[in-house]
Structures are given as C-alpha cells and as structure tokens.
PDB file of C-alpha atoms in Angstrom:
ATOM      1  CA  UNK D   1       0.190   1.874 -13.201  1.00  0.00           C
ATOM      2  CA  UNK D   2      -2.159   1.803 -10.417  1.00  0.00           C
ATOM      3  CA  UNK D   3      -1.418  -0.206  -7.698  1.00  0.00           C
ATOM      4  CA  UNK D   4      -4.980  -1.209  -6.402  1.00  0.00           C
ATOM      5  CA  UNK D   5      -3.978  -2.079  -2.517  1.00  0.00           C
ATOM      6  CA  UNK D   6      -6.996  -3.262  -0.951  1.00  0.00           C
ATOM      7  CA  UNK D   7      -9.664  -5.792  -1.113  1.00  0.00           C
ATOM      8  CA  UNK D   8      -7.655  -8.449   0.075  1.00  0.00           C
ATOM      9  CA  UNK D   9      -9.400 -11.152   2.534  1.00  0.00           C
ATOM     10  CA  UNK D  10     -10.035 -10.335   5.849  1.00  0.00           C
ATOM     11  CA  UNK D  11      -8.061  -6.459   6.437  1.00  0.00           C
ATOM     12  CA  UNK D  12      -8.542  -5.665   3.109  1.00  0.00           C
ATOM     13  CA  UNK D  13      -5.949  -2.616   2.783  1.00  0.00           C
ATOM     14  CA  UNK D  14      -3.283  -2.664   5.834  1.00  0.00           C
ATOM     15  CA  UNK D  15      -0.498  -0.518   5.437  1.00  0.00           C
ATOM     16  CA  UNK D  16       1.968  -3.324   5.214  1.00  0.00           C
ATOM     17  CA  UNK D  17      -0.015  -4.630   2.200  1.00  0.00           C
ATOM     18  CA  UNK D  18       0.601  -0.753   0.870  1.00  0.00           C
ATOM     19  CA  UNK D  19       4.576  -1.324   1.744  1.00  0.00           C
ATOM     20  CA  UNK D  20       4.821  -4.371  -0.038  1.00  0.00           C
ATOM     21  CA  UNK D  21       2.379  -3.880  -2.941  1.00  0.00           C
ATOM     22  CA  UNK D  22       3.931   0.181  -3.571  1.00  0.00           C
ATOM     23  CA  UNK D  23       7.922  -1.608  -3.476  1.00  0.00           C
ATOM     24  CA  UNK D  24       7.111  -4.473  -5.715  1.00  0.00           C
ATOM     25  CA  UNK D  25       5.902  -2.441  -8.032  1.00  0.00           C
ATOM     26  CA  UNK D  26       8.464   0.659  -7.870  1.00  0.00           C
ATOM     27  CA  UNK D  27      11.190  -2.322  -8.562  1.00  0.00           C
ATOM     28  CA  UNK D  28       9.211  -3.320 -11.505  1.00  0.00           C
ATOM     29  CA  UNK D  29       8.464   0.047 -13.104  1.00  0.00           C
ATOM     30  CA  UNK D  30       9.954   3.795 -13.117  1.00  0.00           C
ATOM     31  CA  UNK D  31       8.291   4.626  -9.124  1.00  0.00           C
ATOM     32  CA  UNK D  32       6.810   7.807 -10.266  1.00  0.00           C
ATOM     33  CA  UNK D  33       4.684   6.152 -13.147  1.00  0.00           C
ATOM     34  CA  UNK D  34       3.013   3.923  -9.860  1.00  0.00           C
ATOM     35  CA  UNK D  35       0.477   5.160  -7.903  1.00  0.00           C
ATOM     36  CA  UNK D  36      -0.433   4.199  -4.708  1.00  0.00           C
ATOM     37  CA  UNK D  37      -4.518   2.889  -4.559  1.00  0.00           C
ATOM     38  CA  UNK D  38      -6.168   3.550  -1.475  1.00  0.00           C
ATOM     39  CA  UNK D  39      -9.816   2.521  -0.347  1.00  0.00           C
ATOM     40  CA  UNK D  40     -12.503   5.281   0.430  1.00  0.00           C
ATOM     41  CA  UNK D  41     -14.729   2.560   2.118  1.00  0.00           C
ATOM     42  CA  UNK D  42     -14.415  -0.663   4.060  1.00  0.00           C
ATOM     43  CA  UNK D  43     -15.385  -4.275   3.531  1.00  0.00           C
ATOM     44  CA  UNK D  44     -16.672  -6.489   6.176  1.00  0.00           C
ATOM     45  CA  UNK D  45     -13.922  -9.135   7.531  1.00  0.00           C
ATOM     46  CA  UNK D  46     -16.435 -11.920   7.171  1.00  0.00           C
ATOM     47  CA  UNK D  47     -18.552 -11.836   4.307  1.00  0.00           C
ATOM     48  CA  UNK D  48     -16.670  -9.140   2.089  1.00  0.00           C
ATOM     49  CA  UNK D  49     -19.726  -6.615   1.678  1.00  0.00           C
ATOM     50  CA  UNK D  50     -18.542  -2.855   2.315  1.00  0.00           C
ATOM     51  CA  UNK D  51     -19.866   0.210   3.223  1.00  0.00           C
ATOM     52  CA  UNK D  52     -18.652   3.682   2.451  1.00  0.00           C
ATOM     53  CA  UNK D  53     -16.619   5.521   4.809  1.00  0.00           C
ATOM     54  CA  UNK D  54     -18.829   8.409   4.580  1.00  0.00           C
ATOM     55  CA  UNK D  55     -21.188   5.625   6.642  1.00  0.00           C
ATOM     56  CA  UNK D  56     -18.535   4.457   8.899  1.00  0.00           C
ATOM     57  CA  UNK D  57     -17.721   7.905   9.884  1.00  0.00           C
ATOM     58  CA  UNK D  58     -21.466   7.825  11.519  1.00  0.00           C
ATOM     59  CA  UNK D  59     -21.004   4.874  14.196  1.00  0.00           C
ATOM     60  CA  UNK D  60     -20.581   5.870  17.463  1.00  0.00           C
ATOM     61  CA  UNK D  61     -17.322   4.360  17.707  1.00  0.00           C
ATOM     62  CA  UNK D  62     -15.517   5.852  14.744  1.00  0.00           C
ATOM     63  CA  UNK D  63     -16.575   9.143  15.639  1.00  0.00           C
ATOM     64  CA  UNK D  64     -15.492   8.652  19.817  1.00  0.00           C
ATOM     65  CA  UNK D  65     -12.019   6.781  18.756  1.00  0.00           C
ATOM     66  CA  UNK D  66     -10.145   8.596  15.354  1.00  0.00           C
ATOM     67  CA  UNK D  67      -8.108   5.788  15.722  1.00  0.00           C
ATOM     68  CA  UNK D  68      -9.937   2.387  15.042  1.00  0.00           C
ATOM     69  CA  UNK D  69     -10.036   0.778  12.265  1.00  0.00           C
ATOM     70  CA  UNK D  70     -12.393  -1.888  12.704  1.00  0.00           C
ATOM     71  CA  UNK D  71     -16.024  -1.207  13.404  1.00  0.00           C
ATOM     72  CA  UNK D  72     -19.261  -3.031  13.113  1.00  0.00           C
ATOM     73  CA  UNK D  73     -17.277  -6.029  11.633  1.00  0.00           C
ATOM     74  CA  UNK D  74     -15.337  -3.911   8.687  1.00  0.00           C
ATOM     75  CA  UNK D  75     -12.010  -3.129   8.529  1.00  0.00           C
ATOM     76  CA  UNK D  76     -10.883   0.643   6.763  1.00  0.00           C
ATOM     77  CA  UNK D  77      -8.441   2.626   6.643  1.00  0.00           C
ATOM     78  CA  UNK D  78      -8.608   5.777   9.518  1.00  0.00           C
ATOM     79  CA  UNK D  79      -7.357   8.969   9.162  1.00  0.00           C
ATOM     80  CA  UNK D  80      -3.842   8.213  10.320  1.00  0.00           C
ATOM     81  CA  UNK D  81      -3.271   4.888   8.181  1.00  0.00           C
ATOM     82  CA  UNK D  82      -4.260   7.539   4.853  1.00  0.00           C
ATOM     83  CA  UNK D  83      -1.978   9.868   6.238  1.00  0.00           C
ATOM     84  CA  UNK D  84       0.762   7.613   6.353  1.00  0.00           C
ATOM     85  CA  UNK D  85      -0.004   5.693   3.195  1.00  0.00           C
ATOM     86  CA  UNK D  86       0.019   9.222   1.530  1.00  0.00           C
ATOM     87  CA  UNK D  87       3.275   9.438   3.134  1.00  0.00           C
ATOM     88  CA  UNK D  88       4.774   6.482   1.876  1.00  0.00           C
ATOM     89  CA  UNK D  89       3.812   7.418  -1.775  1.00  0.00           C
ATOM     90  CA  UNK D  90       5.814  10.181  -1.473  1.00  0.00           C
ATOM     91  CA  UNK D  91       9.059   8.733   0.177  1.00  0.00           C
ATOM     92  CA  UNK D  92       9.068   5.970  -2.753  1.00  0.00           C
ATOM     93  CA  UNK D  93       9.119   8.921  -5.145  1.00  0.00           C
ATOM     94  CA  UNK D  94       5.182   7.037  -6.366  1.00  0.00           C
ATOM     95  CA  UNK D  95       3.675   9.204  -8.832  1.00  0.00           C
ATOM     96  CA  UNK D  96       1.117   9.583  -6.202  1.00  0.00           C
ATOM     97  CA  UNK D  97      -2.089   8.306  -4.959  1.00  0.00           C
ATOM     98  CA  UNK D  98      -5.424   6.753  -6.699  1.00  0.00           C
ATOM     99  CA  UNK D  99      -8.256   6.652  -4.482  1.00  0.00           C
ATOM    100  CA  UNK D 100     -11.401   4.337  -5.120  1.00  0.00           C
ATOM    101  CA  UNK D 101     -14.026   6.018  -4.968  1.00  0.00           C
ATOM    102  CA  UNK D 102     -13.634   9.752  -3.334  1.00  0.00           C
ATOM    103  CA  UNK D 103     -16.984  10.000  -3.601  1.00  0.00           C
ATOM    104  CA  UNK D 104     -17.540   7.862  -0.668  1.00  0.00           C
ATOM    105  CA  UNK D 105     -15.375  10.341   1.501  1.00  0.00           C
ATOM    106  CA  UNK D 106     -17.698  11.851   4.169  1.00  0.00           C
ATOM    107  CA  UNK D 107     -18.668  15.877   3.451  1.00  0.00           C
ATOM    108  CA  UNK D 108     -17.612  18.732   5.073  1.00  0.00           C
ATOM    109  CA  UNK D 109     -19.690  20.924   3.282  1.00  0.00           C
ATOM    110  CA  UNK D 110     -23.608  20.254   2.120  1.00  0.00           C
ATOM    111  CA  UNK D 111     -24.345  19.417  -1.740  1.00  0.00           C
ATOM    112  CA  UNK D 112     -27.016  20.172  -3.831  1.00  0.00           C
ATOM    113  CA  UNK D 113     -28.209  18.385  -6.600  1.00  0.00           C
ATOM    114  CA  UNK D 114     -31.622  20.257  -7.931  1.00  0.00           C
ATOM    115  CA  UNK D 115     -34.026  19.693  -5.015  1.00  0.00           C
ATOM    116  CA  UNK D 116     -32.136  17.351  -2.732  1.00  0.00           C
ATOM    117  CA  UNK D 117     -29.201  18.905  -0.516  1.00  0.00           C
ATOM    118  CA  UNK D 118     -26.904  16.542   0.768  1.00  0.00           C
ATOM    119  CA  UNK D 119     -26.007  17.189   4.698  1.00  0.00           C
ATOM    120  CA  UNK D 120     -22.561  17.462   6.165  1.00  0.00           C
ATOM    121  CA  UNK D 121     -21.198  13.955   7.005  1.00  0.00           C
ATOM    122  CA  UNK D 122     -17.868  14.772   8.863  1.00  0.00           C
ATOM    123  CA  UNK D 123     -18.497  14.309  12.269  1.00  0.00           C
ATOM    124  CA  UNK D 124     -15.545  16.892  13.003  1.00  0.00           C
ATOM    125  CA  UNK D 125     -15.536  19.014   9.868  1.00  0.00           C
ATOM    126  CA  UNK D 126     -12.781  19.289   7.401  1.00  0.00           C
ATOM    127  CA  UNK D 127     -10.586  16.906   9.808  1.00  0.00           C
ATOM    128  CA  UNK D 128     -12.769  13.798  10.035  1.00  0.00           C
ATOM    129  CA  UNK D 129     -12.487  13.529   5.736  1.00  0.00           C
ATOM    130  CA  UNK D 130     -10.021  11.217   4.322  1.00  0.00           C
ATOM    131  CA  UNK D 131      -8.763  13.221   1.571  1.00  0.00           C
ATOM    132  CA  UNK D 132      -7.395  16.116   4.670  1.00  0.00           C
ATOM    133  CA  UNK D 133      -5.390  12.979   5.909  1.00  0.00           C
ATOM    134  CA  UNK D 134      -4.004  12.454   2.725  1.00  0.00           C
ATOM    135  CA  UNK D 135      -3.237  15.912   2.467  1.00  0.00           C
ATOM    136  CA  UNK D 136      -1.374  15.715   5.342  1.00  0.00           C
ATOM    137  CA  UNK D 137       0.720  12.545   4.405  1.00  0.00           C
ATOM    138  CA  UNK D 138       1.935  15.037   1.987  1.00  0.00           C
ATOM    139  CA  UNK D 139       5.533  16.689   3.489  1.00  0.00           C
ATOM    140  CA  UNK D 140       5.417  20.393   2.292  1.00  0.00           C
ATOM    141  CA  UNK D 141       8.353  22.583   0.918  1.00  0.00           C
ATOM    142  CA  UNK D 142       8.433  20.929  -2.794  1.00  0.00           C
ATOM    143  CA  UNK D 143       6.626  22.879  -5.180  1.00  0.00           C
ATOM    144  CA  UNK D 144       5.158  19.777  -6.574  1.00  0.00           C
ATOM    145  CA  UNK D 145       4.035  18.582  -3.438  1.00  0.00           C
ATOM    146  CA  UNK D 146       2.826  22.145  -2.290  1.00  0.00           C
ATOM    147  CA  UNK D 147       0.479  22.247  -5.756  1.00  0.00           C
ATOM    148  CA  UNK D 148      -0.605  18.783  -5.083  1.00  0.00           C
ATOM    149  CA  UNK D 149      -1.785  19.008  -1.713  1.00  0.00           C
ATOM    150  CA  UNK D 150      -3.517  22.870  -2.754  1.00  0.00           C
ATOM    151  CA  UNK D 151      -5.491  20.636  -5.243  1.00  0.00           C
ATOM    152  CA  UNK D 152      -6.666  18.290  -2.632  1.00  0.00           C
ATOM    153  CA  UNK D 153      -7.472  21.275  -0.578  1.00  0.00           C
ATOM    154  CA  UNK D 154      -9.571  22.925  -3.264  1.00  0.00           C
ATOM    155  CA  UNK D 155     -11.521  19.866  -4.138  1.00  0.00           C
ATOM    156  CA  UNK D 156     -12.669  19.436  -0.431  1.00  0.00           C
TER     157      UNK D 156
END
C-alpha cells in the first residue's frame, strides 16, 4: 500500500503527518508491504496550487537557507525533512518510499530530448536534489539498504 502523506490543508506533508500516517498504517498491514509517499513539489498554504521543487529550488531563499521550508507562500519538504522521512521508512521496517512525481526533482545533470537540452537545476549539484536526501535517510551496512540507496544513486 502506498501511504500518500501529503496534500493535506495548509503544510501539506509535515513529518509528523509522515509519523502518524506511516504507524497507522504499519498497525494495519505487514510494515514492509507500506510505503512511505513523499511530495517532490509544494502546494501553496492558501490557495492549494503547487509548484515543483525543481522551481522552488530557484528562489533566492531556498537556495541561501537549505533549511526552510516555506517560501513564496508554499510549504515543501527540504532536504533534511526527506532525509529524515527516508529515515523513518526504514526504522518502521516500511517497504520503502513512493515519491510523487521524481520528475519534479531539480537536475544535476542536463537532459536532452531531440533538440531541446534541459539545464542543470540544482543550485548546489548532486546535494541540492531530493532524491540524494533520501539517499541519505537510508542507514548503510544492510545489503538491502546498500542496493537500494546504489539504485537511487544510479538514477540521479
């Protein structure tokens, strides 16, 4: 089951809402048949719109401050509150994470598409992309949690 923890009103996807959403469901079913749904964008805390975080990434103060989590009125989830999210998937024994929609991670590295090439997005490289935090929610020293987080790697 996927455990789709955002879009609530207001902060759409705080990591309480994670906590509470990841354990309600773990009681319900086996934990690692759960995963743990995590937002790639953010919605706006008044009127609910959203914008990826591939364009949050580009304000001013998301790039100065890797810590806020609130900017131009929208609320997302930073590098840090992925991290730890990723981290509580895997200390509920979750079958892992979902995230909605990766493509709307920012790039470290330009795409092409026929005649169009996409430019890097990540202010600060590899470490400014969401899927790195998750990566690094991820304790190491399992096998299964060493493959997992080589896949992530790979796909950035």
């Amino acid at each position: 089951m996927h455990a789709m923890v955002y879009d609530a009103p207001h902060r759409h996807s705080t990591y309480d809402f994670a906590v509470r959403a990841a354990r309600q469901a773990a009681a319900l079913l086996p934990a690692h048949k759960v995963t743990l749904g995590v937002p790639f964008y953010g919605r706006h805390m008044t009127t609910g719109e959203w914008r990826t975080y591939e364009d949050l990434a580009k304000l001013t103060e998301v790039r100065r401050n890797t810590s806020v989590d609130e900017a131009d009125g929208y609320y997302f989830n930073n590098r840090a509150a992925m991290a730890r999210k990723g981290a509580l998937a895997r200390e509920l024994g979750l079958g892992g994470v979902m995230i909605w929609e990766v493509g709307q991670d920012c790039r470290v590295h330009p795409v092409t598409h026929g005649d169009t090439t996409h430019g890097v997005t990540c202010p600060d490289g590899e470490s400014s992309a969401l899927l790195t935090a998750l990566r690094k929610g991820l304790p190491a020293g399992s096998q299964e949690n060493d493959d997992l987080a080589n896949r992530i790697k790979v796909e950035l």
